[in-house]
XYZ file of C-alpha atoms in Angstrom:
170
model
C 24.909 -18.982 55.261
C 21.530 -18.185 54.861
C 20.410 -18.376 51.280
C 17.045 -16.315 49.424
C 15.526 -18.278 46.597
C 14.886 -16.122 43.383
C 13.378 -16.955 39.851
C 14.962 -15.691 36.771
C 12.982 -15.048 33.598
C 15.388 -17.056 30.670
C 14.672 -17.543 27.184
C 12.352 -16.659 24.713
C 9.672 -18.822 25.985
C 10.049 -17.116 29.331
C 11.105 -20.025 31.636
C 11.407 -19.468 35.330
C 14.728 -20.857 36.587
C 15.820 -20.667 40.059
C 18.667 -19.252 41.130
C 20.210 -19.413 44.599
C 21.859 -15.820 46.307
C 23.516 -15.513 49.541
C 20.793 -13.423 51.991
C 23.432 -10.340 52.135
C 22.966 -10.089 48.378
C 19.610 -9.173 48.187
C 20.740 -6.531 50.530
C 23.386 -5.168 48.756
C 21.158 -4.360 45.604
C 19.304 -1.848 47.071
C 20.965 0.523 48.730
C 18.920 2.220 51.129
C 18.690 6.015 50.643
C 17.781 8.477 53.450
C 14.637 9.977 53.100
C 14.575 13.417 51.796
C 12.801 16.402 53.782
C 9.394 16.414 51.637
C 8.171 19.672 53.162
C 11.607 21.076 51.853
C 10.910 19.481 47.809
C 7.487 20.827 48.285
C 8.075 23.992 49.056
C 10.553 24.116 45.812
C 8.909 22.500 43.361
C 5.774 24.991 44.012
C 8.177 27.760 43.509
C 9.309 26.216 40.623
C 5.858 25.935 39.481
C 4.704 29.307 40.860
C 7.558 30.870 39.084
C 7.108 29.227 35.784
C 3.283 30.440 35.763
C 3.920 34.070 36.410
C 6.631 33.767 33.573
C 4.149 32.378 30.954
C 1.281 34.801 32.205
C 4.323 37.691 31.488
C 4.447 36.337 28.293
C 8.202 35.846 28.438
C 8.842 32.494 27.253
C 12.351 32.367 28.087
C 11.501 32.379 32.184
C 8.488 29.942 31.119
C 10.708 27.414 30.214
C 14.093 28.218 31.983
C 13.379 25.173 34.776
C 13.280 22.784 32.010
C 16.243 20.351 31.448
C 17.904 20.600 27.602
C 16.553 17.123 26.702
C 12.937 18.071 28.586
C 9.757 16.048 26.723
C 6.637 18.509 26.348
C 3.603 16.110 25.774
C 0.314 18.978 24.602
C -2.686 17.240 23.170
C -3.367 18.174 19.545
C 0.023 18.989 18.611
C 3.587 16.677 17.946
C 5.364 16.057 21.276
C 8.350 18.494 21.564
C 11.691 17.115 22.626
C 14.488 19.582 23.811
C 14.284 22.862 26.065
C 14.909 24.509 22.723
C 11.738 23.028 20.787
C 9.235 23.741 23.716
C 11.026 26.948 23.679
C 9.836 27.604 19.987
C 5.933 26.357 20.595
C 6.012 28.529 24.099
C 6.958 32.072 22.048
C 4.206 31.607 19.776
C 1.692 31.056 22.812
C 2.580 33.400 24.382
C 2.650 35.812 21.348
C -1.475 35.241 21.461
C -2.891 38.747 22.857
C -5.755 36.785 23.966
C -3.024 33.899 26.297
C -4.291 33.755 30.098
C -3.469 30.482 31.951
C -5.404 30.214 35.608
C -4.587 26.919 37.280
C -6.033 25.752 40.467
C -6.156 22.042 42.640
C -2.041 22.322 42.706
C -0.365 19.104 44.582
C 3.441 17.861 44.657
C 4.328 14.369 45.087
C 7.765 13.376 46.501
C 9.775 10.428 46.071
C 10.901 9.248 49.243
C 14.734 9.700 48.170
C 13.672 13.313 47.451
C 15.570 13.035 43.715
C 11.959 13.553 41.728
C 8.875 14.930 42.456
C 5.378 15.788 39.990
C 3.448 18.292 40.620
C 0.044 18.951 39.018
C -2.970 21.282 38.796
C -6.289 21.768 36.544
C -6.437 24.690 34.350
C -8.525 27.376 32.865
C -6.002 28.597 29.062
C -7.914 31.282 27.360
C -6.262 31.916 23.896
C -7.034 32.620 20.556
C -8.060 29.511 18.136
C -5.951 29.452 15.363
C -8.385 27.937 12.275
C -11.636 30.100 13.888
C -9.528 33.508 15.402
C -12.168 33.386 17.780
C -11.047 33.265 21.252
C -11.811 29.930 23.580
C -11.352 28.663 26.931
C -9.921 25.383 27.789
C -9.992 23.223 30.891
C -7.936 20.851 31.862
C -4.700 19.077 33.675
C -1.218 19.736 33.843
C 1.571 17.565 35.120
C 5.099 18.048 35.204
C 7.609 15.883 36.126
C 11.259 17.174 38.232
C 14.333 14.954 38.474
C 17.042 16.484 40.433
C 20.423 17.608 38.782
C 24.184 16.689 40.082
C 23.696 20.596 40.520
C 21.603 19.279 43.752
C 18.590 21.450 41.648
C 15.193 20.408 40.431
C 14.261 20.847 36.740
C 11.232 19.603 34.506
C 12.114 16.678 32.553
C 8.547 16.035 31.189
C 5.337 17.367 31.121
C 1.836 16.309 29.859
C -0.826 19.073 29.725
C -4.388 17.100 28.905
C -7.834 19.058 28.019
C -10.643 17.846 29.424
C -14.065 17.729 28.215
C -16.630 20.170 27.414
C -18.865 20.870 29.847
C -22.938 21.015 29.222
């Protein structure tokens, strides 16, 4: 029997100890997964995405948020990190409550995991809304990434997202 050498962390002081596997067991690990169509994930997560978009631009923050999963993590500069569908839910009604709330995005691209179980997708963006200290009305550039992880439904949702500002520019 053919046998694969391994090291094995032990111990507080971090110790490398060798251990000793049969070849087949390195194997076994790892299943190998078929790969998943990724002109098929594409296509749905930008109709996730396009979706999502035209619901927030409709100012209906319900259909904004309805591809999240119930334990989704919203990560917005400037403002505490909302965990739960229900607590993004809450910061989403009052943006889009602000008369002066336009979101343009732009540079859109999907990544797929080879497996075809989750997928990002991301874009820069132009947010006009009002400012809530000044009540003057600003623009804001930036990036926005979400993150999908497939369901046991067999459906994509947005576990997390992280929506950065960039930088003035002069």
């Amino acid at each position: 029997m053919k046998t694969v050498r391994h090291m094995l962390m032990t111990g507080a002081m971090g110790i490398l100890a060798p251990i000793m596997l049969p070849a087949d067991a390195v194997a076994q690990t790892a299943p190998r997964v078929a790969p998943a169509d990724p002109a098929a994930v594409t296509s749905e997560i930008e109709a996730l995405a396009r979706d999502h978009i035209a619901a927030f631009n409709a100012r209906d923050a319900v259909g904004a948020t309805s591809m999240q999963t119930s334990d989704y993590l919203g990560i917005f500069h400037g403002m505490p990190n909302t965990l739960g569908h229900e607590a993004d839910l809450a910061v989403t009604k009052v943006q889009v409550a602000d008369p002066a709330m336009k979101l343009v995005i732009a540079n859109e691209h999907v990544d797929v995991a080879l497996a075809g179980d989750m997928a990002t997708w991301r874009c820069t963006y132009r947010y006009t809304y009002t400012d809530a200290s000044t009540k003057q009305v600003r623009v804001e550039f930036g990036n926005y990434v979400i993150g999908f992880k497939r369901q046991p439904d067999g459906k994509m949702k947005a576990a997390w997202s992280v929506v950065s500002d960039t930088p003035a520019t002069s």
